[in-house]
């Protein structure tokens, strides 16, 4: 929204681009943070939802912790796969 307002106000192009970049980074951070794995916020949401459904607080805490471990290992494996391919950041579509 800030980018749009700056564009309407005929702000300098650099200010518009910086605002758009920051907005994109914030959306990526939100997307990562809501992944359903503890200790991310998504893990807390998962734990709260499962606690609401089951009523067993200890059991759902263990489930959210396991989800966090699975996500962590998954990220490690994906990182190793990208590393083993010898890919450059430019090959991944990053600017």
CSV table of C-alpha atoms in Angstrom, one decimal:
chain,number,residue,atom,x,y,z
A,1,UNK,CA,0.0,0.0,0.0
A,2,UNK,CA,2.9,2.3,0.8
A,3,UNK,CA,4.4,1.7,-2.6
A,4,UNK,CA,1.1,2.5,-4.3
A,5,UNK,CA,0.8,5.7,-2.2
A,6,UNK,CA,4.3,6.8,-3.1
A,7,UNK,CA,3.6,6.1,-6.8
A,8,UNK,CA,0.4,8.3,-6.6
A,9,UNK,CA,2.4,11.0,-4.9
A,10,UNK,CA,5.0,10.9,-7.8
A,11,UNK,CA,7.8,10.1,-5.3
A,12,UNK,CA,11.3,9.3,-6.7
A,13,UNK,CA,11.6,5.9,-8.3
A,14,UNK,CA,14.2,4.8,-5.8
A,15,UNK,CA,11.8,5.4,-2.9
A,16,UNK,CA,9.1,3.4,-4.7
A,17,UNK,CA,11.5,0.5,-5.4
A,18,UNK,CA,12.9,0.4,-1.8
A,19,UNK,CA,9.3,0.3,-0.4
A,20,UNK,CA,8.3,-2.4,-2.8
A,21,UNK,CA,11.4,-4.5,-1.9
A,22,UNK,CA,10.7,-4.1,1.8
A,23,UNK,CA,7.1,-5.1,1.3
A,24,UNK,CA,8.2,-8.2,-0.6
A,25,UNK,CA,10.7,-9.2,2.1
A,26,UNK,CA,8.0,-8.7,4.8
A,27,UNK,CA,5.6,-11.0,2.9
A,28,UNK,CA,8.3,-13.7,2.6
A,29,UNK,CA,9.0,-13.4,6.4
A,30,UNK,CA,5.3,-13.8,7.2
A,31,UNK,CA,5.1,-16.8,4.9
A,32,UNK,CA,8.1,-18.4,6.6
A,33,UNK,CA,6.9,-17.5,10.1
A,34,UNK,CA,3.5,-19.2,9.7
A,35,UNK,CA,4.9,-22.5,8.7
A,36,UNK,CA,3.3,-25.0,11.1
A,37,UNK,CA,6.4,-25.9,13.0
A,38,UNK,CA,7.6,-25.0,16.5
A,39,UNK,CA,9.2,-22.7,17.5
A,40,UNK,CA,7.8,-20.5,14.7
A,41,UNK,CA,4.5,-18.7,15.2
A,42,UNK,CA,2.9,-21.2,12.9
A,43,UNK,CA,3.9,-23.9,15.4
A,44,UNK,CA,2.1,-22.0,18.1
A,45,UNK,CA,-0.9,-21.7,15.8
A,46,UNK,CA,-0.8,-25.5,15.1
A,47,UNK,CA,-0.5,-26.2,18.8
A,48,UNK,CA,-3.4,-24.0,19.7
A,49,UNK,CA,-5.6,-25.5,17.0
A,50,UNK,CA,-4.7,-29.1,18.0
A,51,UNK,CA,-5.2,-28.2,21.7
A,52,UNK,CA,-8.6,-26.8,20.9
A,53,UNK,CA,-9.5,-30.0,19.0
A,54,UNK,CA,-8.0,-32.6,21.5
A,55,UNK,CA,-7.8,-30.9,24.8
A,56,UNK,CA,-4.4,-32.6,25.5
A,57,UNK,CA,-1.9,-29.8,25.9
A,58,UNK,CA,1.2,-32.0,26.4
A,59,UNK,CA,0.4,-34.3,23.4
A,60,UNK,CA,0.0,-31.4,21.0
A,61,UNK,CA,3.2,-29.7,22.2
A,62,UNK,CA,5.0,-32.9,21.3
A,63,UNK,CA,3.3,-32.9,17.9
A,64,UNK,CA,4.2,-29.3,17.2
A,65,UNK,CA,7.8,-30.0,18.3
A,66,UNK,CA,8.1,-33.0,15.9
A,67,UNK,CA,6.6,-30.8,13.1
A,68,UNK,CA,9.4,-28.3,13.8
A,69,UNK,CA,12.1,-31.1,13.6
A,70,UNK,CA,10.6,-32.4,10.4
A,71,UNK,CA,10.6,-28.9,8.9
A,72,UNK,CA,14.2,-28.3,10.0
A,73,UNK,CA,15.4,-31.5,8.4
A,74,UNK,CA,13.5,-30.8,5.3
A,75,UNK,CA,15.2,-27.4,5.0
A,76,UNK,CA,18.6,-29.0,5.5
A,77,UNK,CA,17.9,-31.6,2.8
A,78,UNK,CA,16.7,-29.0,0.4
A,79,UNK,CA,19.8,-26.9,1.1
A,80,UNK,CA,22.1,-29.8,0.5
A,81,UNK,CA,20.3,-30.7,-2.7
A,82,UNK,CA,20.7,-27.1,-4.0
A,83,UNK,CA,24.4,-27.2,-2.9
A,84,UNK,CA,25.1,-30.5,-4.6
A,85,UNK,CA,23.7,-29.3,-7.9
A,86,UNK,CA,26.3,-26.6,-7.9
A,87,UNK,CA,23.6,-24.1,-8.7
A,88,UNK,CA,24.3,-20.4,-8.6
A,89,UNK,CA,21.8,-18.0,-7.1
A,90,UNK,CA,21.1,-16.7,-10.6
A,91,UNK,CA,20.0,-20.2,-11.6
A,92,UNK,CA,17.4,-20.2,-8.9
A,93,UNK,CA,15.5,-17.2,-10.3
A,94,UNK,CA,16.8,-14.8,-7.6
A,95,UNK,CA,17.7,-11.3,-8.8
